[in-house]
Coordinates of N, CA and C in Angstrom, one line a residue:
E1 N 43.2 73.3 -33.3 CA 42.0 72.8 -33.9 C 40.8 73.0 -33.0
R2 N 39.8 73.6 -33.6 CA 38.6 73.9 -32.8 C 37.7 72.6 -32.6
S3 N 37.0 72.6 -31.5 CA 36.1 71.5 -31.2 C 34.8 71.7 -31.9
M4 N 34.0 70.7 -31.9 CA 32.6 70.8 -32.5 C 31.8 71.9 -31.9
E5 N 31.9 72.0 -30.6 CA 31.2 73.0 -29.8 C 31.6 74.4 -30.2
E6 N 32.9 74.5 -30.4 CA 33.4 75.9 -30.8 C 33.0 76.3 -32.2
W7 N 32.9 75.3 -33.1 CA 32.5 75.6 -34.4 C 31.0 75.9 -34.4
L8 N 30.2 75.2 -33.6 CA 28.8 75.5 -33.5 C 28.5 76.9 -33.0
E9 N 29.4 77.4 -32.1 CA 29.3 78.7 -31.5 C 29.5 79.8 -32.6
K10 N 30.3 79.4 -33.6 CA 30.7 80.4 -34.6 C 29.5 80.7 -35.6
F11 N 28.4 79.9 -35.5 CA 27.3 80.1 -36.3 C 26.6 81.5 -36.0
S12 N 26.9 82.0 -34.9 CA 26.3 83.4 -34.5 C 27.2 84.5 -35.0
D13 N 28.4 84.2 -35.6 CA 29.3 85.2 -36.0 C 28.7 86.1 -37.1
S14 N 28.9 87.4 -37.0 CA 28.3 88.3 -38.0 C 29.0 88.2 -39.4
R15 N 30.1 87.5 -39.5 CA 30.8 87.5 -40.7 C 30.4 86.2 -41.5
N16 N 29.9 86.5 -42.8 CA 29.5 85.4 -43.6 C 30.6 84.4 -43.8
S17 N 31.8 84.8 -44.0 CA 32.9 83.9 -44.3 C 33.2 83.0 -43.1
M18 N 33.1 83.5 -41.9 CA 33.3 82.6 -40.7 C 32.1 81.6 -40.5
R19 N 30.9 82.1 -40.8 CA 29.8 81.1 -40.7 C 29.9 80.0 -41.8
A20 N 30.4 80.4 -42.9 CA 30.6 79.4 -44.0 C 31.6 78.4 -43.6
I21 N 32.7 78.8 -43.0 CA 33.8 77.9 -42.6 C 33.3 77.0 -41.5
A22 N 32.5 77.6 -40.5 CA 32.0 76.8 -39.4 C 31.0 75.7 -40.0
A23 N 30.1 76.1 -40.9 CA 29.2 75.2 -41.5 C 29.9 74.0 -42.2
K24 N 30.9 74.3 -42.9 CA 31.6 73.3 -43.6 C 32.3 72.3 -42.6
C25 N 32.9 72.9 -41.6 CA 33.6 72.0 -40.6 C 32.6 71.1 -39.8
V26 N 31.5 71.7 -39.4 CA 30.5 70.9 -38.7 C 29.9 69.8 -39.6
A27 N 29.6 70.2 -40.9 CA 29.0 69.2 -41.8 C 30.0 68.1 -42.1
A28 N 31.3 68.4 -42.1 CA 32.3 67.4 -42.4 C 32.4 66.4 -41.3
D29 N 32.3 66.8 -40.1 CA 32.7 66.0 -38.9 C 31.5 65.8 -38.0
Y30 N 30.2 66.1 -38.4 CA 29.1 66.0 -37.4 C 28.9 64.6 -36.8
D31 N 29.3 63.6 -37.5 CA 29.0 62.2 -37.0 C 30.4 61.5 -36.7
K32 N 31.4 62.3 -36.5 CA 32.8 61.7 -36.3 C 32.8 60.9 -35.0
E33 N 32.1 61.4 -34.0 CA 32.1 60.7 -32.7 C 30.8 59.8 -32.5
G34 N 30.1 59.6 -33.6 CA 28.9 58.7 -33.5 C 27.7 59.4 -32.9
N35 N 27.7 60.7 -32.8 CA 26.5 61.4 -32.2 C 25.9 62.3 -33.3
G36 N 25.9 61.9 -34.5 CA 25.4 62.7 -35.6 C 24.0 63.1 -35.5
D37 N 23.2 62.2 -35.0 CA 21.7 62.5 -34.8 C 21.5 63.6 -33.8
E38 N 22.4 63.6 -32.8 CA 22.3 64.7 -31.7 C 22.7 66.1 -32.3
I39 N 23.7 66.1 -33.2 CA 24.2 67.3 -33.8 C 23.1 67.8 -34.7
I40 N 22.5 66.9 -35.5 CA 21.4 67.4 -36.4 C 20.3 67.9 -35.6
K41 N 19.9 67.3 -34.5 CA 18.9 67.9 -33.7 C 19.2 69.3 -33.2
R42 N 20.4 69.5 -32.8 CA 20.9 70.8 -32.4 C 20.8 71.8 -33.5
L43 N 21.2 71.4 -34.7 CA 21.2 72.3 -35.9 C 19.7 72.7 -36.2
I44 N 18.8 71.7 -36.1 CA 17.4 72.0 -36.4 C 16.9 73.0 -35.3
G45 N 17.3 72.8 -34.1 CA 16.9 73.8 -33.1 C 17.4 75.2 -33.3
M46 N 18.6 75.3 -34.0 CA 19.1 76.6 -34.3 C 18.3 77.4 -35.3
I47 N 17.6 76.7 -36.2 CA 16.7 77.5 -37.1 C 15.5 78.1 -36.5
K48 N 15.3 77.8 -35.2 CA 14.1 78.3 -34.5 C 14.5 79.5 -33.6
V49 N 15.8 79.8 -33.5 CA 16.2 80.9 -32.7 C 16.0 82.3 -33.4
E50 N 16.0 83.4 -32.6 CA 15.7 84.7 -33.2 C 17.0 85.2 -33.9
D51 N 18.2 84.9 -33.5 CA 19.4 85.4 -34.1 C 19.5 85.0 -35.6
V52 N 19.5 85.9 -36.5 CA 19.4 85.6 -37.9 C 20.7 85.0 -38.4
N53 N 21.9 85.4 -37.8 CA 23.1 84.8 -38.2 C 23.2 83.3 -37.8
T54 N 22.7 82.9 -36.6 CA 22.7 81.5 -36.2 C 21.8 80.7 -37.2
R55 N 20.6 81.3 -37.5 CA 19.7 80.6 -38.4 C 20.4 80.3 -39.8
R56 N 21.1 81.4 -40.3 CA 21.7 81.2 -41.6 C 22.8 80.2 -41.6
G57 N 23.6 80.2 -40.5 CA 24.6 79.2 -40.3 C 24.1 77.8 -40.3
A58 N 23.0 77.6 -39.6 CA 22.4 76.3 -39.5 C 21.8 75.8 -40.8
V59 N 21.1 76.8 -41.5 CA 20.6 76.4 -42.8 C 21.7 75.9 -43.8
Q60 N 22.8 76.7 -43.8 CA 23.9 76.3 -44.7 C 24.5 74.9 -44.3
C61 N 24.6 74.7 -43.0 CA 25.2 73.5 -42.5 C 24.3 72.3 -42.8
L62 N 23.0 72.4 -42.6 CA 22.1 71.3 -42.9 C 22.0 71.1 -44.3
G63 N 22.1 72.1 -45.2 CA 22.2 71.9 -46.6 C 23.4 71.1 -47.0
L64 N 24.5 71.3 -46.4 CA 25.7 70.6 -46.7 C 25.6 69.1 -46.2
I65 N 25.0 68.9 -45.1 CA 24.8 67.5 -44.6 C 24.0 66.7 -45.6
G66 N 23.0 67.3 -46.3 CA 22.4 66.7 -47.4 C 21.1 65.9 -47.1
E67 N 20.9 64.9 -48.0 CA 19.6 64.3 -48.1 C 19.1 63.6 -46.8
K68 N 20.1 63.3 -45.9 CA 19.8 62.7 -44.6 C 18.7 63.5 -43.8
I69 N 18.8 64.8 -43.9 CA 17.9 65.6 -43.1 C 16.6 66.0 -43.7
L70 N 16.4 65.6 -45.0 CA 15.2 66.1 -45.7 C 13.9 65.7 -45.1
D71 N 13.8 64.4 -44.7 CA 12.5 63.9 -44.2 C 12.0 64.8 -43.0
E72 N 12.9 65.0 -42.0 CA 12.5 65.7 -40.8 C 12.2 67.2 -41.2
I73 N 13.1 67.8 -42.0 CA 12.9 69.2 -42.4 C 11.6 69.4 -43.2
T74 N 11.2 68.4 -44.0 CA 10.0 68.5 -44.8 C 8.8 68.5 -43.9
D75 N 8.8 67.6 -42.9 CA 7.7 67.5 -41.9 C 7.6 68.7 -41.1
L76 N 8.7 69.3 -40.7 CA 8.7 70.5 -39.9 C 8.1 71.7 -40.7
M77 N 8.5 71.8 -42.0 CA 8.0 72.8 -42.8 C 6.4 72.9 -42.9
L78 N 5.8 71.7 -42.9 CA 4.4 71.6 -43.1 C 3.6 71.7 -41.7
T79 N 4.3 71.5 -40.6 CA 3.6 71.5 -39.3 C 3.9 72.7 -38.4
T80 N 5.0 73.4 -38.7 CA 5.3 74.5 -37.8 C 4.3 75.7 -38.0
D81 N 4.0 76.5 -37.0 CA 3.3 77.7 -37.1 C 4.2 78.9 -37.2
D82 N 5.4 78.7 -37.1 CA 6.4 79.8 -37.2 C 6.8 80.1 -38.6
M83 N 6.5 81.3 -39.1 CA 6.8 81.7 -40.5 C 8.3 81.6 -40.8
M84 N 9.2 82.0 -39.9 CA 10.6 82.0 -40.1 C 11.1 80.6 -40.2
V85 N 10.6 79.8 -39.3 CA 11.1 78.4 -39.3 C 10.7 77.7 -40.6
R86 N 9.4 78.0 -41.0 CA 8.9 77.4 -42.2 C 9.8 77.8 -43.4
A87 N 10.1 79.1 -43.5 CA 10.9 79.6 -44.6 C 12.3 79.0 -44.5
S88 N 12.9 78.9 -43.3 CA 14.2 78.3 -43.2 C 14.2 76.8 -43.7
C89 N 13.1 76.1 -43.4 CA 13.0 74.7 -43.9 C 13.0 74.7 -45.4
A90 N 12.3 75.6 -46.0 CA 12.3 75.6 -47.5 C 13.6 76.0 -48.0
K91 N 14.4 76.9 -47.3 CA 15.7 77.2 -47.8 C 16.6 76.0 -47.6
I92 N 16.5 75.3 -46.6 CA 17.3 74.1 -46.4 C 17.1 73.1 -47.5
I93 N 15.9 72.8 -47.9 CA 15.6 71.9 -49.0 C 16.3 72.4 -50.2
G94 N 16.2 73.6 -50.5 CA 16.9 74.2 -51.7 C 18.4 74.1 -51.6
A95 N 18.9 74.3 -50.3 CA 20.4 74.3 -50.1 C 20.9 72.9 -50.3
V96 N 20.1 71.9 -49.9 CA 20.6 70.5 -50.2 C 20.8 70.3 -51.6
A97 N 19.9 70.8 -52.5 CA 20.1 70.6 -53.9 C 21.3 71.4 -54.4
L98 N 21.4 72.6 -53.9 CA 22.5 73.5 -54.3 C 23.9 73.0 -54.0
K99 N 24.0 72.4 -52.8 CA 25.3 72.0 -52.3 C 25.6 70.6 -52.5
N100 N 24.6 69.8 -53.0 CA 24.8 68.4 -53.3 C 24.2 68.1 -54.7
P101 N 24.8 68.6 -55.7 CA 24.2 68.5 -57.0 C 24.0 67.1 -57.5
D102 N 24.7 66.2 -57.0 CA 24.6 64.8 -57.4 C 23.3 64.2 -56.9
S103 N 22.7 64.8 -55.9 CA 21.4 64.3 -55.3 C 20.2 64.8 -56.0
V104 N 20.3 65.8 -56.9 CA 19.2 66.5 -57.5 C 18.3 65.6 -58.3
E105 N 18.9 64.8 -59.1 CA 18.1 63.9 -60.0 C 17.2 63.0 -59.3
S106 N 17.6 62.5 -58.1 CA 16.8 61.5 -57.3 C 16.2 62.2 -56.1
F107 N 16.0 63.5 -56.2 CA 15.4 64.2 -55.0 C 14.1 63.6 -54.6
P108 N 13.9 63.5 -53.3 CA 12.7 62.8 -52.8 C 11.4 63.4 -53.3
Q109 N 10.5 62.6 -53.8 CA 9.2 63.1 -54.2 C 8.4 63.7 -53.0
K110 N 8.6 63.2 -51.8 CA 7.9 63.8 -50.7 C 8.2 65.2 -50.5
C111 N 9.5 65.6 -50.7 CA 9.9 67.0 -50.6 C 9.2 67.9 -51.6
L112 N 9.2 67.4 -52.9 CA 8.6 68.2 -54.0 C 7.1 68.4 -53.7
D113 N 6.4 67.3 -53.3 CA 5.0 67.4 -53.0 C 4.7 68.4 -51.8
A114 N 5.6 68.3 -50.8 CA 5.4 69.2 -49.7 C 5.6 70.7 -50.1
M115 N 6.5 70.9 -51.0 CA 6.8 72.3 -51.5 C 5.6 72.8 -52.3
V116 N 4.9 72.0 -53.1 CA 3.7 72.4 -53.8 C 2.6 72.7 -52.8
K117 N 2.5 71.8 -51.8 CA 1.4 72.0 -50.8 C 1.6 73.4 -50.0
A118 N 2.9 73.6 -49.6 CA 3.2 74.8 -48.8 C 3.0 76.1 -49.7
A119 N 3.4 76.0 -50.9 CA 3.3 77.2 -51.8 C 1.9 77.5 -52.2
T120 N 1.0 76.5 -52.2 CA -0.4 76.8 -52.7 C -1.4 76.8 -51.6
E121 N -1.0 76.4 -50.4 CA -2.0 76.3 -49.3 C -1.7 77.1 -48.1
I122 N -0.4 77.6 -48.0 CA 0.0 78.4 -46.8 C 0.1 79.8 -47.2
P123 N -0.7 80.8 -46.7 CA -0.6 82.2 -47.1 C 0.6 82.9 -46.5
D124 N 1.7 82.6 -46.9 CA 3.0 83.1 -46.3 C 3.9 83.5 -47.4
P125 N 4.1 84.7 -47.7 CA 4.9 85.1 -48.9 C 6.4 84.8 -48.7
I126 N 6.9 84.8 -47.5 CA 8.3 84.5 -47.3 C 8.6 83.0 -47.6
T127 N 7.7 82.1 -47.2 CA 7.8 80.7 -47.5 C 7.7 80.5 -49.0
K128 N 6.8 81.2 -49.6 CA 6.6 81.0 -51.0 C 7.8 81.4 -51.8
L129 N 8.5 82.5 -51.5 CA 9.7 82.9 -52.1 C 10.8 81.8 -51.9
S130 N 10.9 81.3 -50.7 CA 11.9 80.3 -50.3 C 11.7 79.1 -51.1
I131 N 10.4 78.7 -51.3 CA 10.1 77.4 -52.0 C 10.4 77.6 -53.5
M132 N 10.1 78.7 -54.1 CA 10.3 78.9 -55.5 C 11.8 78.9 -55.8
S133 N 12.6 79.5 -54.8 CA 14.0 79.6 -55.0 C 14.6 78.2 -54.9
G134 N 14.1 77.4 -54.0 CA 14.5 76.0 -53.9 C 14.2 75.2 -55.1
L135 N 12.9 75.3 -55.6 CA 12.5 74.6 -56.8 C 13.3 75.0 -58.0
S136 N 13.7 76.3 -58.1 CA 14.6 76.7 -59.2 C 15.9 76.0 -59.2
Q137 N 16.4 75.7 -58.0 CA 17.7 74.9 -57.9 C 17.5 73.5 -58.3
I138 N 16.4 72.9 -57.9 CA 16.1 71.5 -58.2 C 15.7 71.3 -59.6
G139 N 14.9 72.2 -60.1 CA 14.2 72.0 -61.4 C 15.1 72.0 -62.6
T140 N 16.3 72.6 -62.5 CA 17.2 72.6 -63.6 C 17.7 71.2 -64.0
N141 N 17.6 70.3 -63.1 CA 18.1 68.9 -63.4 C 17.2 67.8 -62.9
N142 N 15.9 68.2 -62.6 CA 14.9 67.2 -62.1 C 13.6 67.5 -62.8
E143 N 13.1 66.6 -63.7 CA 11.9 66.9 -64.4 C 10.7 66.9 -63.4
R144 N 10.8 66.1 -62.3 CA 9.7 66.1 -61.4 C 9.5 67.4 -60.7
A145 N 10.6 68.1 -60.5 CA 10.6 69.4 -59.9 C 10.0 70.4 -60.9
L146 N 10.3 70.2 -62.2 CA 9.6 71.0 -63.2 C 8.1 70.8 -63.1
D147 N 7.7 69.6 -63.0 CA 6.2 69.3 -62.9 C 5.6 70.0 -61.7
A148 N 6.4 70.1 -60.6 CA 5.9 70.8 -59.4 C 5.7 72.3 -59.6
I149 N 6.7 72.9 -60.3 CA 6.6 74.3 -60.6 C 5.4 74.6 -61.5
I150 N 5.2 73.7 -62.5 CA 4.0 73.9 -63.4 C 2.7 73.8 -62.6
L151 N 2.7 72.8 -61.7 CA 1.5 72.6 -60.9 C 1.2 73.8 -60.1
I152 N 2.2 74.4 -59.4 CA 2.0 75.6 -58.6 C 1.5 76.7 -59.5
S153 N 2.0 76.8 -60.7 CA 1.6 77.9 -61.6 C 0.1 77.8 -62.0
Q154 N -0.4 76.6 -61.9 CA -1.8 76.4 -62.3 C -2.8 76.4 -61.1
K155 N -2.2 76.2 -59.9 CA -3.1 76.1 -58.7 C -3.1 77.4 -57.9
S156 N -2.0 78.2 -58.0 CA -1.9 79.4 -57.2 C -2.7 80.6 -57.7
D157 N -3.2 81.4 -56.8 CA -3.8 82.7 -57.2 C -3.0 83.9 -56.7
D158 N -1.7 83.6 -56.3 CA -0.8 84.6 -55.8 C 0.0 85.2 -56.9
V159 N -0.2 86.4 -57.3 CA 0.4 87.0 -58.5 C 1.9 87.1 -58.4
A160 N 2.4 87.4 -57.2 CA 3.9 87.5 -57.0 C 4.5 86.1 -57.2
L161 N 3.8 85.0 -56.7 CA 4.3 83.7 -56.8 C 4.3 83.3 -58.3
L162 N 3.2 83.6 -58.9 CA 3.0 83.3 -60.4 C 4.1 83.9 -61.2
T163 N 4.5 85.2 -60.9 CA 5.6 85.8 -61.6 C 6.9 85.1 -61.4
Q164 N 7.2 84.6 -60.2 CA 8.4 83.8 -60.0 C 8.3 82.5 -60.8
C165 N 7.1 81.9 -60.8 CA 7.0 80.6 -61.6 C 7.3 80.9 -63.1
M166 N 6.8 81.9 -63.6 CA 7.1 82.2 -65.1 C 8.5 82.4 -65.3
N167 N 9.2 83.2 -64.4 CA 10.6 83.4 -64.6 C 11.4 82.1 -64.5
T168 N 11.0 81.2 -63.5 CA 11.7 80.0 -63.3 C 11.5 79.0 -64.6
L169 N 10.3 79.0 -65.1 CA 10.1 78.1 -66.3 C 10.9 78.6 -67.5
G170 N 11.0 79.9 -67.6 CA 11.8 80.5 -68.7 C 13.3 80.1 -68.6
T171 N 13.8 80.2 -67.3 CA 15.2 79.9 -67.1 C 15.5 78.4 -67.3
I172 N 14.6 77.5 -66.9 CA 14.7 76.1 -67.1 C 14.7 75.8 -68.6
A173 N 13.8 76.4 -69.3 CA 13.7 76.2 -70.8 C 15.0 76.5 -71.5
E174 N 15.8 77.5 -71.0 CA 17.0 77.8 -71.6 C 18.1 76.7 -71.3
S175 N 18.1 76.2 -70.1 CA 19.1 75.2 -69.8 C 18.7 73.8 -70.2
K176 N 17.4 73.5 -70.4 CA 16.9 72.2 -70.8 C 16.0 72.3 -72.0
P177 N 16.6 72.5 -73.2 CA 15.8 72.6 -74.4 C 14.9 71.3 -74.6
E178 N 15.4 70.2 -74.1 CA 14.6 69.0 -74.4 C 13.3 69.0 -73.6
W179 N 13.1 69.9 -72.6 CA 11.9 70.0 -71.9 C 11.0 71.1 -72.4
K180 N 11.3 71.7 -73.5 CA 10.6 72.9 -74.0 C 9.1 72.6 -74.3
G181 N 8.9 71.3 -74.8 CA 7.5 70.9 -75.1 C 6.6 70.9 -73.9
K182 N 7.1 70.3 -72.8 CA 6.4 70.3 -71.5 C 6.2 71.7 -71.0
I183 N 7.2 72.5 -71.0 CA 7.2 73.9 -70.5 C 6.2 74.7 -71.3
K184 N 6.2 74.5 -72.6 CA 5.2 75.3 -73.5 C 3.8 74.9 -73.1
K185 N 3.5 73.6 -72.9 CA 2.1 73.2 -72.5 C 1.8 73.8 -71.1
G186 N 2.8 73.7 -70.2 CA 2.6 74.2 -68.9 C 2.2 75.7 -68.9
L187 N 3.0 76.5 -69.7 CA 2.7 77.9 -69.8 C 1.3 78.2 -70.3
E188 N 0.9 77.4 -71.4 CA -0.4 77.6 -72.0 C -1.5 77.2 -71.0
D189 N -1.3 76.1 -70.3 CA -2.4 75.8 -69.3 C -2.4 76.8 -68.1
S190 N -1.3 77.3 -67.7 CA -1.2 78.3 -66.7 C -1.9 79.6 -67.1
K191 N -1.8 79.9 -68.3 CA -2.4 81.1 -68.9 C -3.9 81.0 -68.8
K192 N -4.4 79.8 -69.2 CA -5.9 79.5 -69.1 C -6.4 79.6 -67.6
A193 N -5.6 79.1 -66.7 CA -6.0 79.0 -65.3 C -6.1 80.4 -64.7
M194 N -5.2 81.4 -65.2 CA -5.2 82.7 -64.5 C -5.9 83.8 -65.4
K195 N -6.6 83.4 -66.4 CA -7.2 84.4 -67.3 C -8.2 85.3 -66.6
D196 N -8.8 84.8 -65.6 CA -9.8 85.7 -64.9 C -9.3 86.1 -63.5
L197 N -8.0 85.9 -63.2 CA -7.4 86.3 -62.0 C -7.2 87.8 -61.9
E198 N -7.7 88.4 -60.8 CA -7.6 89.8 -60.6 C -6.1 90.2 -60.4
G199 N -5.7 91.2 -61.2 CA -4.3 91.7 -61.0 C -3.2 90.9 -61.8
A200 N -3.7 90.0 -62.6 CA -2.7 89.1 -63.3 C -2.3 89.6 -64.7
E201 N -2.6 90.8 -65.0 CA -2.3 91.3 -66.3 C -0.8 91.2 -66.7
Y202 N 0.1 91.6 -65.7 CA 1.5 91.6 -66.0 C 2.0 90.1 -66.1
V203 N 1.4 89.2 -65.3 CA 1.9 87.8 -65.4 C 1.5 87.2 -66.7
L204 N 0.3 87.6 -67.2 CA -0.2 87.1 -68.5 C 0.7 87.6 -69.6
Q205 N 1.2 88.8 -69.5 CA 2.2 89.3 -70.5 C 3.5 88.6 -70.4
M206 N 3.9 88.2 -69.2 CA 5.1 87.5 -69.0 C 5.0 86.1 -69.6
V207 N 3.8 85.5 -69.4 CA 3.6 84.2 -70.0 C 3.8 84.2 -71.5
D208 N 3.3 85.3 -72.2 CA 3.5 85.5 -73.6 C 4.9 85.6 -73.9
V209 N 5.7 86.4 -73.1 CA 7.1 86.5 -73.3 C 7.8 85.2 -73.3
Q210 N 7.5 84.4 -72.2 CA 8.1 83.1 -72.1 C 7.7 82.1 -73.2
L211 N 6.5 82.2 -73.6 CA 6.0 81.3 -74.7 C 6.8 81.6 -76.0
E212 N 7.0 82.9 -76.3 CA 7.8 83.3 -77.5 C 9.3 82.8 -77.3
K213 N 9.7 82.9 -76.1 CA 11.1 82.4 -75.8 C 11.2 80.9 -76.0
V214 N 10.3 80.2 -75.5 CA 10.3 78.7 -75.6 C 10.1 78.3 -77.1
M215 N 9.4 79.1 -77.8 CA 9.1 78.7 -79.2 C 10.2 79.1 -80.2
G216 N 11.3 79.7 -79.6 CA 12.5 79.9 -80.4 C 12.8 81.3 -80.8
D217 N 12.0 82.3 -80.4 CA 12.3 83.7 -80.8 C 13.4 84.3 -80.0
G218 N 13.8 83.6 -78.8 CA 14.8 84.2 -78.0 C 14.3 85.2 -77.0
F219 N 15.0 85.2 -75.9 CA 14.5 86.0 -74.8 C 14.6 87.5 -75.1
I220 N 15.7 88.0 -75.7 CA 15.8 89.4 -75.9 C 14.7 89.9 -76.9
A221 N 14.5 89.2 -78.0 CA 13.5 89.5 -79.0 C 12.1 89.5 -78.4
A222 N 11.9 88.5 -77.6 CA 10.6 88.4 -76.9 C 10.3 89.5 -76.0
A223 N 11.3 89.8 -75.2 CA 11.2 90.9 -74.2 C 11.0 92.2 -74.9
A224 N 11.8 92.4 -75.9 CA 11.7 93.7 -76.6 C 10.3 93.9 -77.2
S225 N 9.6 92.8 -77.7 CA 8.3 92.9 -78.2 C 7.3 93.3 -77.2
K226 N 7.7 93.1 -75.9 CA 6.8 93.4 -74.8 C 7.1 94.7 -74.1
G227 N 8.1 95.4 -74.7 CA 8.4 96.7 -74.2 C 9.6 96.8 -73.2
G228 N 10.5 95.8 -73.3 CA 11.6 95.8 -72.4 C 11.7 94.6 -71.5
K229 N 12.8 94.3 -70.9 CA 12.9 93.2 -70.0 C 13.3 93.5 -68.6
G230 N 13.2 94.8 -68.2 CA 13.7 95.2 -66.9 C 13.1 94.5 -65.8
D231 N 11.7 94.5 -65.7 CA 11.1 93.8 -64.6 C 11.4 92.3 -64.5
N232 N 11.4 91.7 -65.6 CA 11.7 90.3 -65.7 C 13.1 90.0 -65.1
D233 N 14.1 90.8 -65.5 CA 15.5 90.6 -65.1 C 15.6 90.9 -63.6
V234 N 14.9 91.9 -63.0 CA 14.9 92.1 -61.6 C 14.4 90.9 -60.8
A235 N 13.3 90.3 -61.2 CA 12.8 89.2 -60.6 C 13.7 88.0 -60.6
L236 N 14.3 87.8 -61.8 CA 15.3 86.7 -62.0 C 16.5 86.9 -61.0
E237 N 17.0 88.1 -61.0 CA 18.2 88.4 -60.1 C 17.9 88.1 -58.7
K238 N 16.7 88.5 -58.2 CA 16.3 88.2 -56.8 C 16.3 86.7 -56.5
M239 N 15.9 85.9 -57.5 CA 15.9 84.5 -57.2 C 17.3 83.9 -57.3
K240 N 18.1 84.4 -58.2 CA 19.4 83.8 -58.4 C 20.3 84.2 -57.1
G241 N 20.0 85.4 -56.5 CA 20.8 85.8 -55.4 C 20.3 85.3 -54.1
F242 N 19.2 84.6 -54.1 CA 18.6 84.2 -52.8 C 19.5 83.4 -51.9
F243 N 20.1 82.4 -52.5 CA 21.0 81.5 -51.6 C 22.3 82.1 -51.3
S244 N 22.7 83.1 -52.1 CA 24.0 83.8 -51.8 C 24.0 84.5 -50.4
K245 N 22.9 84.7 -49.9 CA 22.8 85.4 -48.6 C 22.8 84.5 -47.4
M246 N 22.8 83.2 -47.7 CA 22.8 82.2 -46.5 C 24.1 82.2 -45.8

């Protein structure tokens, strides 16, 4: 049986499977000897190193540990000047939701507010992608996260981020039909907010596709009316596959 130290060393392993096993073992026993806070501190330190495998292992492990780490990770996301650390923090927040689905409904409002702030105020495309991927995990079962996505779609002037918002809203509408009314209004308000935004023509078309989808015409029919669904599917697949690389 490996020690905690030996499992932590495995975070730098190039094999995804080994990092996943190590992350599960550390998360399961990190507080076994009463030094859990020290282990968490070490894990947070690992997301600051250059080695990408170590960072990925730490992100996965912190996500498994769950809500306990959210407060510190949220603060770090908003205060660090390191783009990779900030993106890792956003990934961890999403990983907590992905790996602890029972916690999604009560997800801390502080995290959601911080994700909106980072997505709309920090000019960092990697962090923005990470945040939207995280919100897509949370928003399928948390209406406050849906509100956060809608708010980002109305405040942001980043066309790539707005594209991700539209895809996420459409996906949530499919899984949560009871939220379609709110999503419809959010799409309409977002369309008004970006009507004069330079380069937003494709996003505006996507809004129309999602509105038709929400109003009951179905995604395939709506996409066909706009000339196909290829670009929309590509963006969706990028977001769905985001956490599979951790």
